[in-house]
PDB file of C-alpha atoms in Angstrom:
ATOM      1  CA  VAL A   1     -54.895 -19.282  21.385  1.00  0.00           C
ATOM      2  CA  GLN A   2     -59.110 -18.433  20.719  1.00  0.00           C
ATOM      3  CA  LEU A   3     -60.696 -16.716  18.434  1.00  0.00           C
ATOM      4  CA  GLN A   4     -64.401 -15.879  18.449  1.00  0.00           C
ATOM      5  CA  ALA A   5     -66.243 -14.804  15.351  1.00  0.00           C
ATOM      6  CA  SER A   6     -68.605 -12.815  14.501  1.00  0.00           C
ATOM      7  CA  GLY A   7     -70.415  -9.783  12.754  1.00  0.00           C
ATOM      8  CA  GLY A   8     -72.601 -12.335   9.665  1.00  0.00           C
ATOM      9  CA  GLY A   9     -75.339 -11.307   9.699  1.00  0.00           C
ATOM     10  CA  LEU A  10     -77.809 -11.351   6.737  1.00  0.00           C
ATOM     11  CA  VAL A  11     -77.838  -8.403   4.088  1.00  0.00           C
ATOM     12  CA  GLN A  12     -78.680  -8.206   0.005  1.00  0.00           C
ATOM     13  CA  ALA A  13     -77.017  -8.129  -3.364  1.00  0.00           C
ATOM     14  CA  GLY A  14     -74.681  -5.528  -3.092  1.00  0.00           C
ATOM     15  CA  GLY A  15     -74.282  -4.489   0.469  1.00  0.00           C
ATOM     16  CA  SER A  16     -71.660  -4.444   3.126  1.00  0.00           C
ATOM     17  CA  LEU A  17     -70.366  -6.575   6.207  1.00  0.00           C
ATOM     18  CA  ARG A  18     -67.827  -6.730   8.578  1.00  0.00           C
ATOM     19  CA  LEU A  19     -66.484  -9.805  10.217  1.00  0.00           C
ATOM     20  CA  SER A  20     -64.687  -9.389  13.937  1.00  0.00           C
ATOM     21  CA  CYS A  21     -61.790 -11.984  15.227  1.00  0.00           C
ATOM     22  CA  ALA A  22     -61.555 -11.534  18.434  1.00  0.00           C
ATOM     23  CA  ALA A  23     -58.520 -13.843  19.847  1.00  0.00           C
ATOM     24  CA  SER A  24     -57.622 -14.807  23.448  1.00  0.00           C
ATOM     25  CA  GLY A  25     -55.371 -16.215  25.328  1.00  0.00           C
ATOM     26  CA  ARG A  26     -52.281 -15.233  23.747  1.00  0.00           C
ATOM     27  CA  THR A  27     -51.441 -12.644  21.618  1.00  0.00           C
ATOM     28  CA  LEU A  28     -52.506 -12.094  18.328  1.00  0.00           C
ATOM     29  CA  SER A  29     -48.716 -10.891  16.537  1.00  0.00           C
ATOM     30  CA  ALA A  30     -47.486 -14.514  17.168  1.00  0.00           C
ATOM     31  CA  TYR A  31     -49.925 -15.781  14.161  1.00  0.00           C
ATOM     32  CA  GLY A  32     -50.256 -15.547  10.964  1.00  0.00           C
ATOM     33  CA  MET A  33     -53.838 -14.722  10.158  1.00  0.00           C
ATOM     34  CA  ALA A  34     -56.595 -15.820   7.804  1.00  0.00           C
ATOM     35  CA  TRP A  35     -60.442 -16.266   7.041  1.00  0.00           C
ATOM     36  CA  PHE A  36     -61.903 -18.926   5.342  1.00  0.00           C
ATOM     37  CA  ARG A  37     -65.577 -20.144   4.380  1.00  0.00           C
ATOM     38  CA  GLN A  38     -67.907 -22.747   4.050  1.00  0.00           C
ATOM     39  CA  ALA A  39     -71.080 -23.096   1.981  1.00  0.00           C
ATOM     40  CA  PRO A  40     -73.220 -25.847   2.274  1.00  0.00           C
ATOM     41  CA  GLY A  41     -72.207 -28.993   1.455  1.00  0.00           C
ATOM     42  CA  LYS A  42     -69.243 -27.282  -0.375  1.00  0.00           C
ATOM     43  CA  GLU A  43     -65.216 -27.425   1.088  1.00  0.00           C
ATOM     44  CA  ARG A  44     -64.201 -24.901   3.286  1.00  0.00           C
ATOM     45  CA  GLU A  45     -61.625 -22.629   1.137  1.00  0.00           C
ATOM     46  CA  PHE A  46     -59.951 -19.637   1.913  1.00  0.00           C
ATOM     47  CA  VAL A  47     -60.881 -16.278   1.651  1.00  0.00           C
ATOM     48  CA  ALA A  48     -57.595 -14.342   3.357  1.00  0.00           C
ATOM     49  CA  ALA A  49     -54.728 -13.624   5.178  1.00  0.00           C
ATOM     50  CA  ILE A  50     -52.755 -11.478   6.451  1.00  0.00           C
ATOM     51  CA  ALA A  51     -49.190 -11.578   7.345  1.00  0.00           C
ATOM     52  CA  ARG A  52     -48.448 -10.817  11.504  1.00  0.00           C
ATOM     53  CA  ARG A  53     -47.780  -7.497  11.301  1.00  0.00           C
ATOM     54  CA  GLY A  54     -50.438  -6.479   8.088  1.00  0.00           C
ATOM     55  CA  GLY A  55     -47.855  -6.138   6.199  1.00  0.00           C
ATOM     56  CA  SER A  56     -49.469  -8.287   3.692  1.00  0.00           C
ATOM     57  CA  THR A  57     -52.484  -9.742   2.882  1.00  0.00           C
ATOM     58  CA  ILE A  58     -53.114 -12.053   0.618  1.00  0.00           C
ATOM     59  CA  TYR A  59     -56.808 -13.152  -1.705  1.00  0.00           C
ATOM     60  CA  HIS A  60     -58.523 -15.562  -3.394  1.00  0.00           C
ATOM     61  CA  ASP A  61     -59.294 -14.369  -6.928  1.00  0.00           C
ATOM     62  CA  SER A  62     -62.791 -14.309  -5.935  1.00  0.00           C
ATOM     63  CA  VAL A  63     -62.985 -11.887  -3.764  1.00  0.00           C
ATOM     64  CA  LYS A  64     -60.377  -9.374  -4.852  1.00  0.00           C
ATOM     65  CA  GLY A  65     -61.136  -5.963  -4.568  1.00  0.00           C
ATOM     66  CA  ARG A  66     -64.295  -6.621  -2.739  1.00  0.00           C
ATOM     67  CA  PHE A  67     -62.963  -8.029   0.312  1.00  0.00           C
ATOM     68  CA  THR A  68     -60.632  -6.273   2.735  1.00  0.00           C
ATOM     69  CA  ILE A  69     -58.109  -8.086   5.998  1.00  0.00           C
ATOM     70  CA  SER A  70     -57.013  -6.265   8.076  1.00  0.00           C
ATOM     71  CA  ARG A  71     -55.704  -6.539  12.058  1.00  0.00           C
ATOM     72  CA  ASP A  72     -55.213  -4.131  15.525  1.00  0.00           C
ATOM     73  CA  ASN A  73     -53.411  -6.611  16.996  1.00  0.00           C
ATOM     74  CA  ALA A  74     -52.916  -3.969  19.801  1.00  0.00           C
ATOM     75  CA  LYS A  75     -56.577  -4.611  20.158  1.00  0.00           C
ATOM     76  CA  ASN A  76     -55.728  -8.007  20.172  1.00  0.00           C
ATOM     77  CA  MET A  77     -58.424  -8.154  16.797  1.00  0.00           C
ATOM     78  CA  VAL A  78     -58.933  -9.299  13.019  1.00  0.00           C
ATOM     79  CA  TYR A  79     -61.089  -7.716  10.339  1.00  0.00           C
ATOM     80  CA  LEU A  80     -62.506  -8.351   7.087  1.00  0.00           C
ATOM     81  CA  GLN A  81     -64.662  -5.848   5.726  1.00  0.00           C
ATOM     82  CA  MET A  82     -66.489  -6.953   3.023  1.00  0.00           C
ATOM     83  CA  ASN A  83     -68.684  -4.757   0.321  1.00  0.00           C
ATOM     84  CA  SER A  84     -70.422  -5.356  -3.186  1.00  0.00           C
ATOM     85  CA  LEU A  85     -71.058  -8.128  -1.248  1.00  0.00           C
ATOM     86  CA  LYS A  86     -72.589 -11.116  -3.622  1.00  0.00           C
ATOM     87  CA  PRO A  87     -75.280 -14.470  -3.094  1.00  0.00           C
ATOM     88  CA  GLU A  88     -72.241 -16.642  -3.651  1.00  0.00           C
ATOM     89  CA  ASP A  89     -70.177 -15.408  -1.418  1.00  0.00           C
ATOM     90  CA  THR A  90     -73.225 -17.415   1.477  1.00  0.00           C
ATOM     91  CA  ALA A  91     -71.765 -19.203   3.693  1.00  0.00           C
ATOM     92  CA  VAL A  92     -69.896 -19.889   7.210  1.00  0.00           C
ATOM     93  CA  TYR A  93     -66.842 -17.644   7.880  1.00  0.00           C
ATOM     94  CA  TYR A  94     -64.351 -18.469  10.141  1.00  0.00           C
ATOM     95  CA  CYS A  95     -61.491 -17.100  11.909  1.00  0.00           C
ATOM     96  CA  ALA A  96     -57.945 -18.986  11.630  1.00  0.00           C
ATOM     97  CA  GLY A  97     -54.196 -18.602  13.387  1.00  0.00           C
ATOM     98  CA  GLY A  98     -51.366 -19.983  11.947  1.00  0.00           C
ATOM     99  CA  THR A  99     -48.112 -19.386  12.529  1.00  0.00           C
ATOM    100  CA  VAL A 100     -47.823 -18.234   8.991  1.00  0.00           C
ATOM    101  CA  ALA A 101     -50.448 -16.784   6.597  1.00  0.00           C
ATOM    102  CA  THR A 102     -51.300 -18.903   3.670  1.00  0.00           C
ATOM    103  CA  ALA A 103     -54.147 -19.794   1.334  1.00  0.00           C
ATOM    104  CA  LEU A 104     -53.234 -23.515   2.952  1.00  0.00           C
ATOM    105  CA  LYS A 105     -56.235 -24.427   5.886  1.00  0.00           C
ATOM    106  CA  LEU A 106     -53.012 -26.891   6.858  1.00  0.00           C
ATOM    107  CA  ASP A 107     -50.750 -24.539   7.541  1.00  0.00           C
ATOM    108  CA  TYR A 108     -53.683 -22.818  10.719  1.00  0.00           C
ATOM    109  CA  SER A 109     -53.709 -25.081  14.200  1.00  0.00           C
ATOM    110  CA  TYR A 110     -56.421 -22.831  15.555  1.00  0.00           C
ATOM    111  CA  TRP A 111     -59.555 -21.570  14.214  1.00  0.00           C
ATOM    112  CA  GLY A 112     -62.861 -19.548  15.265  1.00  0.00           C
ATOM    113  CA  GLN A 113     -66.463 -20.943  15.227  1.00  0.00           C
ATOM    114  CA  GLY A 114     -67.859 -18.956  12.950  1.00  0.00           C
ATOM    115  CA  THR A 115     -70.671 -16.835  11.283  1.00  0.00           C
ATOM    116  CA  GLN A 116     -73.028 -17.066   8.602  1.00  0.00           C
ATOM    117  CA  VAL A 117     -73.019 -14.576   6.238  1.00  0.00           C
ATOM    118  CA  THR A 118     -76.173 -14.850   3.341  1.00  0.00           C
ATOM    119  CA  VAL A 119     -77.234 -13.392   0.637  1.00  0.00           C
ATOM    120  CA  SER A 120     -80.160 -12.137  -1.175  1.00  0.00           C
ATOM    121  CA  SER A 121     -80.248 -11.705  -3.948  1.00  0.00           C
TER     122      SER A 121
END
């Protein structure tokens, strides 16, 4: 499956952005999906994940209550709604697909190219 992330940009602290991840090549419902992010000089870290049918989600503690992951399998799309953004959310955001929805990078075989999110203070 090929993944294409979009929707990043520059936003002020407290603002919102919605990231999208478009899947092609195979039906999205076959995959657990996640968002990861990587800030300059830091390791790529888990943000959120959603099960194949969207029945369960998990979040990194730092984004709980602010970010919401969702999916539309009929449209082969995954979304990350980001509210109350903080400067520390600045990073390149990647969508990823795997057999299960976990917080572990190693569980994901498919990665999008990343979209830059910059939050100004």
